[in-house]
PDB file of C-alpha atoms in Angstrom:
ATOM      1  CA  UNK A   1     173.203 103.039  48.272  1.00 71.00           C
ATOM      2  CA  UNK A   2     169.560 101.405  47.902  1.00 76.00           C
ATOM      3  CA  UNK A   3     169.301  97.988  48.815  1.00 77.00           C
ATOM      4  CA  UNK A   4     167.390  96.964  45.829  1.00 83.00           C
ATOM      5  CA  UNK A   5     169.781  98.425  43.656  1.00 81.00           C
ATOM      6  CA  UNK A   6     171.954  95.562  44.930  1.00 83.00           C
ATOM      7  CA  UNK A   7     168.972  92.895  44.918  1.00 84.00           C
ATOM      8  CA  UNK A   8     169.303  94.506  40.972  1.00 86.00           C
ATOM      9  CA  UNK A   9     173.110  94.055  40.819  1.00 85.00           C
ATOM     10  CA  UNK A  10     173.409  90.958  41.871  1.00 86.00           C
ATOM     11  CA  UNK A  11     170.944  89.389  39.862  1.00 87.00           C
ATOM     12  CA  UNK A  12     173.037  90.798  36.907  1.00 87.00           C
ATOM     13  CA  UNK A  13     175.647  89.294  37.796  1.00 85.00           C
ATOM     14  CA  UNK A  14     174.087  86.012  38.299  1.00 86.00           C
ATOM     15  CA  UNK A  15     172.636  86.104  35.274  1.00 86.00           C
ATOM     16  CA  UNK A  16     175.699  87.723  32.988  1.00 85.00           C
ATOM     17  CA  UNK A  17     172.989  89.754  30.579  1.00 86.00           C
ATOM     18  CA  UNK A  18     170.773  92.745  31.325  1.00 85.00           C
ATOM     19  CA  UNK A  19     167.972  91.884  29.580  1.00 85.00           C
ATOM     20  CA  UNK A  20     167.566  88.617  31.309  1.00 88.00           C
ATOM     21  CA  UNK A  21     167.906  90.383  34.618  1.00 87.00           C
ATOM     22  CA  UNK A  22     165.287  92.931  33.724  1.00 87.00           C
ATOM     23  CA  UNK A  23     162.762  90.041  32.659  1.00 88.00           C
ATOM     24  CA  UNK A  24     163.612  87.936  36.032  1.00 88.00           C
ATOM     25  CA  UNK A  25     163.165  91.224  38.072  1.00 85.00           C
ATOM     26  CA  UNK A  26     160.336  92.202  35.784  1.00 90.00           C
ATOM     27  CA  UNK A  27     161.998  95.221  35.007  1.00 88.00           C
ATOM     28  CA  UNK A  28     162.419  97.228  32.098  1.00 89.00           C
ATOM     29  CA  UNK A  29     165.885  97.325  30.816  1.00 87.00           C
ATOM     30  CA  UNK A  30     165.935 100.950  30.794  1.00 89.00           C
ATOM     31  CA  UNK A  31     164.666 101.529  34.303  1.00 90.00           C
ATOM     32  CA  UNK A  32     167.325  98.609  35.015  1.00 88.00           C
ATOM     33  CA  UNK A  33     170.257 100.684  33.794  1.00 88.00           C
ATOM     34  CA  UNK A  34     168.823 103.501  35.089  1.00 90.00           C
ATOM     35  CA  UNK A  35     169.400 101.671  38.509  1.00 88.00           C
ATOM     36  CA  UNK A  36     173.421 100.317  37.924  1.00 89.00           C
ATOM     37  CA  UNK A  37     173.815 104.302  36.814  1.00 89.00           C
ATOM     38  CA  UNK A  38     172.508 105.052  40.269  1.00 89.00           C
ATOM     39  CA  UNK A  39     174.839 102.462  42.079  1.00 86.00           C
ATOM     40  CA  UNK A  40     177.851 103.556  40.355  1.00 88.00           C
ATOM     41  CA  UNK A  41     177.427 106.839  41.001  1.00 88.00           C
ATOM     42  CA  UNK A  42     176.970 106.164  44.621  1.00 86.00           C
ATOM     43  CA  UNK A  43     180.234 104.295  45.082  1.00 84.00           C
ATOM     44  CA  UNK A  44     182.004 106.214  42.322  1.00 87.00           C
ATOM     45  CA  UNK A  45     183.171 103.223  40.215  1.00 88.00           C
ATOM     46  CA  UNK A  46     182.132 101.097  37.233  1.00 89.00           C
ATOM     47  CA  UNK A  47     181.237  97.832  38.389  1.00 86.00           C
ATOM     48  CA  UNK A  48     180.697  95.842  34.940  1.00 85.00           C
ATOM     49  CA  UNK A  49     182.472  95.952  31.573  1.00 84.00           C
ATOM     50  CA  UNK A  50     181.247  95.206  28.030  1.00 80.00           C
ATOM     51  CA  UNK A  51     182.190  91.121  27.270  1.00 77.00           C
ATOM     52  CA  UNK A  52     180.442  90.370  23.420  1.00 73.00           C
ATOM     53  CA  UNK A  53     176.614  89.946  23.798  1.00 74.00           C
ATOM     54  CA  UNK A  54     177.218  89.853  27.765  1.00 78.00           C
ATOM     55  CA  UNK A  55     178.421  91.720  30.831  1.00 84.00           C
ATOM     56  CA  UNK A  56     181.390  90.720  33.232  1.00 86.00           C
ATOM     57  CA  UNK A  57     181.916  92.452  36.757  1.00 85.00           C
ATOM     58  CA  UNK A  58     185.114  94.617  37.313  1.00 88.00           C
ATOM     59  CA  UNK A  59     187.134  93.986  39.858  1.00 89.00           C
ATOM     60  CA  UNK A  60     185.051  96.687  42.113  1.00 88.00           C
ATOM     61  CA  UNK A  61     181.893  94.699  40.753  1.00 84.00           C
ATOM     62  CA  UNK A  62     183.650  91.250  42.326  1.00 86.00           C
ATOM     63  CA  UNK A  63     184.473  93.303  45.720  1.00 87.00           C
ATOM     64  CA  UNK A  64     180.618  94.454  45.700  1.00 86.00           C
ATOM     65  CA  UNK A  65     179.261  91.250  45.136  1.00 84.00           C
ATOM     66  CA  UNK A  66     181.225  89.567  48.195  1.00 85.00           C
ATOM     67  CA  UNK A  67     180.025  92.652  50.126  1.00 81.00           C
ATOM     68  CA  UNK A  68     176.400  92.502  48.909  1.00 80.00           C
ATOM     69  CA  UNK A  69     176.483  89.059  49.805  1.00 78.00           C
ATOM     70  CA  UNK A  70     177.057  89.640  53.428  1.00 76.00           C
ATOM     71  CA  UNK A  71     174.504  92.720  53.550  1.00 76.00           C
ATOM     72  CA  UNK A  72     171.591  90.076  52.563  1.00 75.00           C
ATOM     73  CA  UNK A  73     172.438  87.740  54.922  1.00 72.00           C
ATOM     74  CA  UNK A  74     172.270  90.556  57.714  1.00 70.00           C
ATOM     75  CA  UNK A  75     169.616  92.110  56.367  1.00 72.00           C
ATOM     76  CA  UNK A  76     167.328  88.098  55.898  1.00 72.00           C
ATOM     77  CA  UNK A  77     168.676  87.631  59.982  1.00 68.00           C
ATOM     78  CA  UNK A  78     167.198  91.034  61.035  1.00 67.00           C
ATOM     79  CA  UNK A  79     164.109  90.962  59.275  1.00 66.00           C
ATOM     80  CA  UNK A  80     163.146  87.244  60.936  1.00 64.00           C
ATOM     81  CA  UNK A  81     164.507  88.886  64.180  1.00 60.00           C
ATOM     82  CA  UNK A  82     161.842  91.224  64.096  1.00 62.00           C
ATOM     83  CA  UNK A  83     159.733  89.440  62.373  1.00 62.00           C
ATOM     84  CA  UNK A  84     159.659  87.030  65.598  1.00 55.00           C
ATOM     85  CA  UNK A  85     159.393  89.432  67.827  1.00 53.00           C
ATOM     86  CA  UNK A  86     156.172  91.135  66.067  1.00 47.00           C
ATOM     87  CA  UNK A  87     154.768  87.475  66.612  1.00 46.00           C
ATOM     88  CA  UNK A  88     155.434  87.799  70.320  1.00 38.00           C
ATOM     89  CA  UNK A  89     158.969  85.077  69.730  1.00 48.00           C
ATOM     90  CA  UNK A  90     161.678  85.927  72.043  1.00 60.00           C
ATOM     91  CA  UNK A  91     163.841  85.544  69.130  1.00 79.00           C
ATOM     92  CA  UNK A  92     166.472  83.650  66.971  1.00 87.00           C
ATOM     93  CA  UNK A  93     169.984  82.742  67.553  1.00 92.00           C
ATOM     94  CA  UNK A  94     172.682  81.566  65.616  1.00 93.00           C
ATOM     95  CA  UNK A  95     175.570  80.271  67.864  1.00 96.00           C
ATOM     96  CA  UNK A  96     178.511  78.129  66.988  1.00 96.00           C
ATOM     97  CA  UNK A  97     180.517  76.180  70.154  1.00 95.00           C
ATOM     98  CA  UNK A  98     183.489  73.545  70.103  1.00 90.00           C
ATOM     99  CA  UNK A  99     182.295  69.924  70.184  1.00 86.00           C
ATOM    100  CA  UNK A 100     184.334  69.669  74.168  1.00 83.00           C
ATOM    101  CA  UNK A 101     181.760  72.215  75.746  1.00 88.00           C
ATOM    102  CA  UNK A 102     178.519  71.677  73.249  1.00 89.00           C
ATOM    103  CA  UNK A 103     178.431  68.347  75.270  1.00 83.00           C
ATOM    104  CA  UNK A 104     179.989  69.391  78.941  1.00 82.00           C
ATOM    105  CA  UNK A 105     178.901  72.792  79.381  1.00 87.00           C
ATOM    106  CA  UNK A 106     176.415  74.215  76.857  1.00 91.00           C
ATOM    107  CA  UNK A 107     173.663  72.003  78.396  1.00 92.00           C
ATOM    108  CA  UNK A 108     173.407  73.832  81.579  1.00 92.00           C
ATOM    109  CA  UNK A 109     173.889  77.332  79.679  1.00 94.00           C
ATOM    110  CA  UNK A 110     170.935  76.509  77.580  1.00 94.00           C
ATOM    111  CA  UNK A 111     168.831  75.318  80.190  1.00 94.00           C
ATOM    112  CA  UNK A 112     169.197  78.709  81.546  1.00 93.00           C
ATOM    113  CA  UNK A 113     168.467  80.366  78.575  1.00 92.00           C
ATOM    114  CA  UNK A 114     165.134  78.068  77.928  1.00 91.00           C
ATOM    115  CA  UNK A 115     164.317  78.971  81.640  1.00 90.00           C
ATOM    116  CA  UNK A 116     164.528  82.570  80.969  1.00 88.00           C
ATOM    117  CA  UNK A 117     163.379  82.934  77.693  1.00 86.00           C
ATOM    118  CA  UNK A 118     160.983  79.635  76.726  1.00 86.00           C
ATOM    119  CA  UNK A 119     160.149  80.531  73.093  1.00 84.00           C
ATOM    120  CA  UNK A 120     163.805  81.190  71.775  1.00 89.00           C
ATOM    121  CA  UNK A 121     165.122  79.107  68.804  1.00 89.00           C
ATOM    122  CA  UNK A 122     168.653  78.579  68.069  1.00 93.00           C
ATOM    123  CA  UNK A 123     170.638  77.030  65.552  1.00 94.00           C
ATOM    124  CA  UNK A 124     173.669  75.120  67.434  1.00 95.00           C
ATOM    125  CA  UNK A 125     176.290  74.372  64.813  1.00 94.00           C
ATOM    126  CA  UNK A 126     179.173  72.561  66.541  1.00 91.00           C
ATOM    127  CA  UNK A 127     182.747  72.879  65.139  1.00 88.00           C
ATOM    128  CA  UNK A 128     186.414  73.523  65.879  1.00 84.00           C
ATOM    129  CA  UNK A 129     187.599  77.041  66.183  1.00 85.00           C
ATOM    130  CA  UNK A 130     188.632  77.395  62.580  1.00 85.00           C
ATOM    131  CA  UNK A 131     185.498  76.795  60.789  1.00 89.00           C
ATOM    132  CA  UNK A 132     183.143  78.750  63.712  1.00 92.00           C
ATOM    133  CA  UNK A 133     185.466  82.086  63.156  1.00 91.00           C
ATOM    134  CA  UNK A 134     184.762  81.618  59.490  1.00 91.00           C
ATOM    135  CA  UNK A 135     181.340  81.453  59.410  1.00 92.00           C
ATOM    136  CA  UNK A 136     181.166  84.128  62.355  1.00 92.00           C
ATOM    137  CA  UNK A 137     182.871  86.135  60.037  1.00 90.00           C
ATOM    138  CA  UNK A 138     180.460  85.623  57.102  1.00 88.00           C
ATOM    139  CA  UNK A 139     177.711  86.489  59.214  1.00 88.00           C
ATOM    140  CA  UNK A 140     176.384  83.004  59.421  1.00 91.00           C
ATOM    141  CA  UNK A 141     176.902  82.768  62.851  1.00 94.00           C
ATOM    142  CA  UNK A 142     176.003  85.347  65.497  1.00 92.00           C
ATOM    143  CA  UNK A 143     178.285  84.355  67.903  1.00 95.00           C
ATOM    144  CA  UNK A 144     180.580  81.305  68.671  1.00 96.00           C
ATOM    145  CA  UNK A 145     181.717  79.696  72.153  1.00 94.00           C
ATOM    146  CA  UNK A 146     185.283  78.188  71.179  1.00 91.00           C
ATOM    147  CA  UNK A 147     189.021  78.151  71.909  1.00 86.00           C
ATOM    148  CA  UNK A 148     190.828  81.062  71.331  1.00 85.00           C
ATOM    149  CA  UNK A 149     194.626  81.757  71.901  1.00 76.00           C
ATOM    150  CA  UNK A 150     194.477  85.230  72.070  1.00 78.00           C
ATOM    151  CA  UNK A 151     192.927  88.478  70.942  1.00 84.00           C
ATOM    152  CA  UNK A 152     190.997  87.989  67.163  1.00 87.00           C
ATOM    153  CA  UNK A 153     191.145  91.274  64.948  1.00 88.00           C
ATOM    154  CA  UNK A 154     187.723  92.557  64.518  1.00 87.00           C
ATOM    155  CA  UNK A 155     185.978  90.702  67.183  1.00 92.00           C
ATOM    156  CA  UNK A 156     185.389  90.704  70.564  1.00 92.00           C
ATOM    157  CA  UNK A 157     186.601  87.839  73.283  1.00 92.00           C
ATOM    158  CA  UNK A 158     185.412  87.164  76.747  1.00 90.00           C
ATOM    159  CA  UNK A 159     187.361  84.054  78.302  1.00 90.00           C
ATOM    160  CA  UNK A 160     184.987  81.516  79.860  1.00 89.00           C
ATOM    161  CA  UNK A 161     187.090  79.075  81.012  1.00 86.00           C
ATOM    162  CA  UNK A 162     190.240  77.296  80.735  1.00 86.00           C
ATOM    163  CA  UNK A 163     191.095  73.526  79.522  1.00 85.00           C
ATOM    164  CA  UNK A 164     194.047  71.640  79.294  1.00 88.00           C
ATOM    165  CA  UNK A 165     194.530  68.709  76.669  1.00 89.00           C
ATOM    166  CA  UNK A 166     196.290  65.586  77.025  1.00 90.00           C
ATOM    167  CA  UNK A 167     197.616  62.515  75.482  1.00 92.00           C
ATOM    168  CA  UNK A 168     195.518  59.531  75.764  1.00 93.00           C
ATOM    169  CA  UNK A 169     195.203  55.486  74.589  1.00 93.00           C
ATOM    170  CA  UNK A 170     193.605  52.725  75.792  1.00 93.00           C
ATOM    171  CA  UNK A 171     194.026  51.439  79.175  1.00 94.00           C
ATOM    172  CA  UNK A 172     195.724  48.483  77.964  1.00 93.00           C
ATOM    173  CA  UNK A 173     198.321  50.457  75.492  1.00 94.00           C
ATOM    174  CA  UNK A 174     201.866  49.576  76.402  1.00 93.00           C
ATOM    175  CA  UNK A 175     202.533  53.085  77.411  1.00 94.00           C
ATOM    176  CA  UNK A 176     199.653  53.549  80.221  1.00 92.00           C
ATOM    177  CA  UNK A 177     200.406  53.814  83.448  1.00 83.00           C
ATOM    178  CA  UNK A 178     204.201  54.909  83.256  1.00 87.00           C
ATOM    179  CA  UNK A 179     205.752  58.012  82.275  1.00 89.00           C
ATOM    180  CA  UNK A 180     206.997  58.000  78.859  1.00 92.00           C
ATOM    181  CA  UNK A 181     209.022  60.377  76.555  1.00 93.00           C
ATOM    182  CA  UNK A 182     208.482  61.648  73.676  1.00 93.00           C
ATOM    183  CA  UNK A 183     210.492  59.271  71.641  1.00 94.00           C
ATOM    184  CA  UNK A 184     208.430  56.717  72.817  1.00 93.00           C
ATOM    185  CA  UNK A 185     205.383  57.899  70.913  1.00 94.00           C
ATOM    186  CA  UNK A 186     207.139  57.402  67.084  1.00 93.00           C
ATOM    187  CA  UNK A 187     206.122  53.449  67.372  1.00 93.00           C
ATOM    188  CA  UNK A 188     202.745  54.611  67.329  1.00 94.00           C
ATOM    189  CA  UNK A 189     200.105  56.003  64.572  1.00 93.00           C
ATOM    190  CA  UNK A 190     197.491  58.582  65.674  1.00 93.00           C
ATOM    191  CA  UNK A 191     193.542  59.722  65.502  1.00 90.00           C
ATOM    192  CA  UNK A 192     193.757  63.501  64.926  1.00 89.00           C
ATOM    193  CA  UNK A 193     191.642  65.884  63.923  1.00 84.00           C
ATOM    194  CA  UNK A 194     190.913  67.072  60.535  1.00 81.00           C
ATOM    195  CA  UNK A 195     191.436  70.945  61.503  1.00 74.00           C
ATOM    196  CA  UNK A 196     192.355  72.210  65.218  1.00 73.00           C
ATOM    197  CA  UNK A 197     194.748  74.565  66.779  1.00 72.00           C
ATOM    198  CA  UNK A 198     195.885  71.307  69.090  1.00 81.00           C
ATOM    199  CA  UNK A 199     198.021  69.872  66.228  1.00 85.00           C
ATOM    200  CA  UNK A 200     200.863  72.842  65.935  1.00 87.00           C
ATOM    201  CA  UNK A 201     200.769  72.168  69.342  1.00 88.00           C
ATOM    202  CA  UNK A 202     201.458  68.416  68.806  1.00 91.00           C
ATOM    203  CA  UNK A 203     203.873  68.704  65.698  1.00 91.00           C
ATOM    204  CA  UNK A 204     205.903  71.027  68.171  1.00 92.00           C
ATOM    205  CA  UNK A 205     206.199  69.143  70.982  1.00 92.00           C
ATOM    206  CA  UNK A 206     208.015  66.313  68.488  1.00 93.00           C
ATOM    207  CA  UNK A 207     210.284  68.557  66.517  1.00 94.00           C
ATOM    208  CA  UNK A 208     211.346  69.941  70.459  1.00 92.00           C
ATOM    209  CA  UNK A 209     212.732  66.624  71.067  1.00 92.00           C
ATOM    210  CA  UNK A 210     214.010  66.250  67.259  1.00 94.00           C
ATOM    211  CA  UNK A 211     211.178  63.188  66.019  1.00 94.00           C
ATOM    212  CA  UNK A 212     209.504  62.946  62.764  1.00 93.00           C
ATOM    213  CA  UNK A 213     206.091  64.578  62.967  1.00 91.00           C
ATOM    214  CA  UNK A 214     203.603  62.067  64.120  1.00 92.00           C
ATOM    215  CA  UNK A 215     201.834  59.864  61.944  1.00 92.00           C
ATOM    216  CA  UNK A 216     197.766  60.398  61.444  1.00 91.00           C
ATOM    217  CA  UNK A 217     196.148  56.717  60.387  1.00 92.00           C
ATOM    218  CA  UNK A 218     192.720  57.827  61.180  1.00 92.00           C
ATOM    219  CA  UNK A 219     191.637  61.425  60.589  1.00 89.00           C
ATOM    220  CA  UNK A 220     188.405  63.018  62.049  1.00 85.00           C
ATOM    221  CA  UNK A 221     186.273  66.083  62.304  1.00 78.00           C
ATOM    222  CA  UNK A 222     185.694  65.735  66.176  1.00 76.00           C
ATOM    223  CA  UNK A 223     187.652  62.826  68.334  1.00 78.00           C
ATOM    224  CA  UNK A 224     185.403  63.524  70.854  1.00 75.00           C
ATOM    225  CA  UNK A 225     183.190  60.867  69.568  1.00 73.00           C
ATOM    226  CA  UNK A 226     185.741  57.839  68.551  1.00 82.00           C
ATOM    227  CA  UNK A 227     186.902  56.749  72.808  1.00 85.00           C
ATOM    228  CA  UNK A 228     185.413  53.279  71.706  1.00 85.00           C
ATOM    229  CA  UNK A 229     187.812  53.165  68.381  1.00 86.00           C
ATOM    230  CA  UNK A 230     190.950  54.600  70.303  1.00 88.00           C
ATOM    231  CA  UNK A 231     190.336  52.064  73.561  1.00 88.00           C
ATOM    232  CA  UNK A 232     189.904  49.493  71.182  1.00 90.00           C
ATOM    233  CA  UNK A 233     193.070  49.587  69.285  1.00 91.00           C
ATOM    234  CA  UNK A 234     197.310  50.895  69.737  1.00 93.00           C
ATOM    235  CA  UNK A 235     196.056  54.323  68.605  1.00 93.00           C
ATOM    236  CA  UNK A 236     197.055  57.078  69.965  1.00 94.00           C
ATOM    237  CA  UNK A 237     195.103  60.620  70.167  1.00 93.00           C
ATOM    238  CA  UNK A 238     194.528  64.554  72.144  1.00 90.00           C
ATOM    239  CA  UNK A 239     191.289  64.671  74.273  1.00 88.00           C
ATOM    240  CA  UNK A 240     190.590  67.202  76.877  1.00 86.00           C
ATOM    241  CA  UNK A 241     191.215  66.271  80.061  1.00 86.00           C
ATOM    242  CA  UNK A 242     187.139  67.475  80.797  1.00 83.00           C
ATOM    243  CA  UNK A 243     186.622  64.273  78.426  1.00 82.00           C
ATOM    244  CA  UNK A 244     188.373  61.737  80.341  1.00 83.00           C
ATOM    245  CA  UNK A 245     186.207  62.819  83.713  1.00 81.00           C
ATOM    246  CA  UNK A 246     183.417  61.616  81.461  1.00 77.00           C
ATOM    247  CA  UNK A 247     182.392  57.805  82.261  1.00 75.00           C
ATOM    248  CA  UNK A 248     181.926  56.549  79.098  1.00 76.00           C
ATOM    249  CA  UNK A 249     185.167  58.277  77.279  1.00 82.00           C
ATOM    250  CA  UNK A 250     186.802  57.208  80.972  1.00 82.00           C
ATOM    251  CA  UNK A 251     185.682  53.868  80.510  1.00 85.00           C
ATOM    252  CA  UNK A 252     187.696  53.253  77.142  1.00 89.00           C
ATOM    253  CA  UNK A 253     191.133  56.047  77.955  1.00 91.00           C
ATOM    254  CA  UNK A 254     193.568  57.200  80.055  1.00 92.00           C
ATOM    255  CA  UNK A 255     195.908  60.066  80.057  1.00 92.00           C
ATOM    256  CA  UNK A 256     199.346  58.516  78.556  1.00 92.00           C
ATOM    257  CA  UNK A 257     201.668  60.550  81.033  1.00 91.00           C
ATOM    258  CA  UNK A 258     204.272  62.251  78.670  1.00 91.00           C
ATOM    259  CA  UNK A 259     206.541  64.185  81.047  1.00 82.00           C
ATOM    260  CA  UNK A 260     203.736  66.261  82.269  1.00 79.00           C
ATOM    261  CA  UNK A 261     203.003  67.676  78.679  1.00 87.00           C
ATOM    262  CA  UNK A 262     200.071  69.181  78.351  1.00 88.00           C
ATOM    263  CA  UNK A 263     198.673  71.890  76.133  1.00 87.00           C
ATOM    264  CA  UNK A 264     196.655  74.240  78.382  1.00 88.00           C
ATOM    265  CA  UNK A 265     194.147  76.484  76.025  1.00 84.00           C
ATOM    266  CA  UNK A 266     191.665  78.983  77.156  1.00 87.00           C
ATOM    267  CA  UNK A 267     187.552  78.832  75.353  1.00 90.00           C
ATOM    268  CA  UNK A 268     185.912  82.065  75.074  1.00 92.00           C
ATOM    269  CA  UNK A 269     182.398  83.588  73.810  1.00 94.00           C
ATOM    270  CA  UNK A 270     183.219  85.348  70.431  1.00 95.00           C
ATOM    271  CA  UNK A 271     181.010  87.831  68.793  1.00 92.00           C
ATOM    272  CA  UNK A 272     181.382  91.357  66.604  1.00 87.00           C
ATOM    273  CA  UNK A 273     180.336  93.718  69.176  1.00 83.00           C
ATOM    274  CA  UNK A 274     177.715  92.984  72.143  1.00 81.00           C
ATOM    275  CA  UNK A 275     176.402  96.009  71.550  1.00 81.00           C
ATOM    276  CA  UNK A 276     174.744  95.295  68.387  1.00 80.00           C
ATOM    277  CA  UNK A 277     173.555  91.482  69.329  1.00 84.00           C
ATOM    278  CA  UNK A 278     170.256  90.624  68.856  1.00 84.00           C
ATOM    279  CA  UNK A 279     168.040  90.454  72.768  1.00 85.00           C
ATOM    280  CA  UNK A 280     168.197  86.669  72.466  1.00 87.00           C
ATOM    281  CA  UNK A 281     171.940  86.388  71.904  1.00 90.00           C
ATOM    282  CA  UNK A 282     172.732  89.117  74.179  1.00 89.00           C
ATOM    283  CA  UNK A 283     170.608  87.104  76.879  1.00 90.00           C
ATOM    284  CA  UNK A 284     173.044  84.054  76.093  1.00 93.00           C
ATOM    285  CA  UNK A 285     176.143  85.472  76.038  1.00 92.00           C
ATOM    286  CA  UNK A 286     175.025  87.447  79.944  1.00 91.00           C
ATOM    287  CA  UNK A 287     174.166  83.714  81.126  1.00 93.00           C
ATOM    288  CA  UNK A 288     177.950  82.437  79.784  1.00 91.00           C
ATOM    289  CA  UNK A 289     179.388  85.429  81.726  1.00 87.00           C
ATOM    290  CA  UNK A 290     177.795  85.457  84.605  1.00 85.00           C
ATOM    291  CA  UNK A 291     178.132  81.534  84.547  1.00 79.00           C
ATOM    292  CA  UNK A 292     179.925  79.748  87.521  1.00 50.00           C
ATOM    293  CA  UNK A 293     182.519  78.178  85.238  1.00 47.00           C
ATOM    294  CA  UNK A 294     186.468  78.770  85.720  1.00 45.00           C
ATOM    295  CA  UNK A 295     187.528  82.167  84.340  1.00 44.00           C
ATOM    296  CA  UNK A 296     190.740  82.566  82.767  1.00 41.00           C
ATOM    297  CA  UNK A 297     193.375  83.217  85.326  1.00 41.00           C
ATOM    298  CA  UNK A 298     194.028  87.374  85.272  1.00 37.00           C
ATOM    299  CA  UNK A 299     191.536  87.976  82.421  1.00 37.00           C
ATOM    300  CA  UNK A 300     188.327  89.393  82.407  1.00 39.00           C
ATOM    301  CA  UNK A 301     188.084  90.195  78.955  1.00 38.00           C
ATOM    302  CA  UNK A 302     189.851  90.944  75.524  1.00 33.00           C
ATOM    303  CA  UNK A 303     188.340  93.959  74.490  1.00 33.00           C
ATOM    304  CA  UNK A 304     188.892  94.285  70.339  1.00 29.00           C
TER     305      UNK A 304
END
């Protein structure tokens, strides 16, 4: 399969008509054909179908232009890779990480990685697990550092370090500094996160003890940067228990002590293979695992 024969396809399909492909690619609309014959041949398929004046993919075409997708993207990353390193860079890194360690952890990785290799650049998108695995996935990420709950199909996991997440309010809520049960939490609405793996945990823990699920009134993409709006208010919300070490977040909440409930997660560095990351991220992900931090009790790694 030749990779401008996809460059080809794909503009095809963009564009829905060979001859406006072949004038975009400058391209005659013979030579053009000539190419598609050449792809289809080489996967054994037809990938578009006649549709009046135009052309329409098949459902093969619609599979190879999902595929082609991700081959450009890989193919754009390793050409500035190398590109970099031909100007003497030490190279580029895409790395996702949950919002919790971007802000208590990452810091001292990336000093590290600075320290070690000064003219690295990196892209840091911060995220919850869900969206990071996606875009790891897509090959718009080349690694994440996020919290996992097990082995992922397809990838590779190396615990870091475990957390555990609690309950919190304001200091002055009328359920600090007591233990509570659950029951006691219906009177009150909730700041929860738009997407996380914490709120099964949460919508569990109130169908155990047979109460309606609880009620979101303010809905974010990362609570780690509302303490002010929680301490300020009846709210209640899940922080790590890292957070609430923090002075700020310390300032404005406390742990609401339900029972001793806590949901105790593990984060881990996530990639395809380490074998086939680039020097820079394989740099990284050597300074997360030879880190100091916590491991995961009786795990050294997930192997997938």
């Amino acid at each position: 399969m030749d990779f401008r024969d996809l460059v080809y396809f794909r503009t095809i399909a963009e564009l829905g008509h060979m001859g406006q492909a072949a004038e975009r690619l400058f391209l005659t609309q013979p030579a053009l054909t000539k190419a598609m014959q050449r792809l289809e041949e080489s996967i054994e398929g037809k990938i578009f179908l006649r549709e009046g004046r135009g052309i329409a993919l098949t459902e093969l075409g619609r599979v190879l232009l999902e595929r082609s997708k991700v081959i450009e993207q890989m193919m754009n990353a390793t050409h500035g890779e190398l590109r970099g390193f031909a100007r003497g860079e030490a190279g580029h890194i895409r790395f996702g990480c949950a919002p919790t360690l971007a802000k208590y952890y990452l810091p001292e990785i990336m000093r590290q990685l600075l320290d070690q290799s000064p003219g690295v650049t990196i892209d840091l998108e911060t995220n919850v697990s869900g969206p990071l695995l996606k875009a790891l996935r897509e090959h718009r990420l080349d690694a994440v550092l996020t919290h996992v709950t097990g082995p992922i199909d397809g990838f590779h996991v190396t615990p870091v370090m475990d957390d555990e997440v609690a309950i919190v309010a304001s200091w002055s809520h009328p359920l600090a500094a007591r233990e509570v049960q659950v029951p006691d939490l219906t009177h009150y609405n909730w700041v929860l996160p738009t997407k996380s793996a914490i709120l099964p945990w949460l919508q569990d823990l109130f169908q155990r003890h047979g109460c309606p699920a609880p009620k979101a009134q303010v809905k974010a993409t990362s609570i780690l940067y509302l303490p002010s709006l929680i301490g300020g208010t009846q709210l209640l919300s899940l922080l790590s228990t890292k957070n609430l070490k923090d002075d700020v977040t310390g300032q404005h909440l406390t742990e609401i002590n339900v029972a001793g409930e806590r949901l105790r997660r593990s984060f881990a560095f996530v990639c395809r293979d380490p074998a086939s990351l680039s020097p820079a991220t394989r740099l990284l992900f050597d300074i997360i695992r030879d880190s100091t931090a916590p491991r995961v009790d009786g795990l050294d790694q997930i192997n997938l």
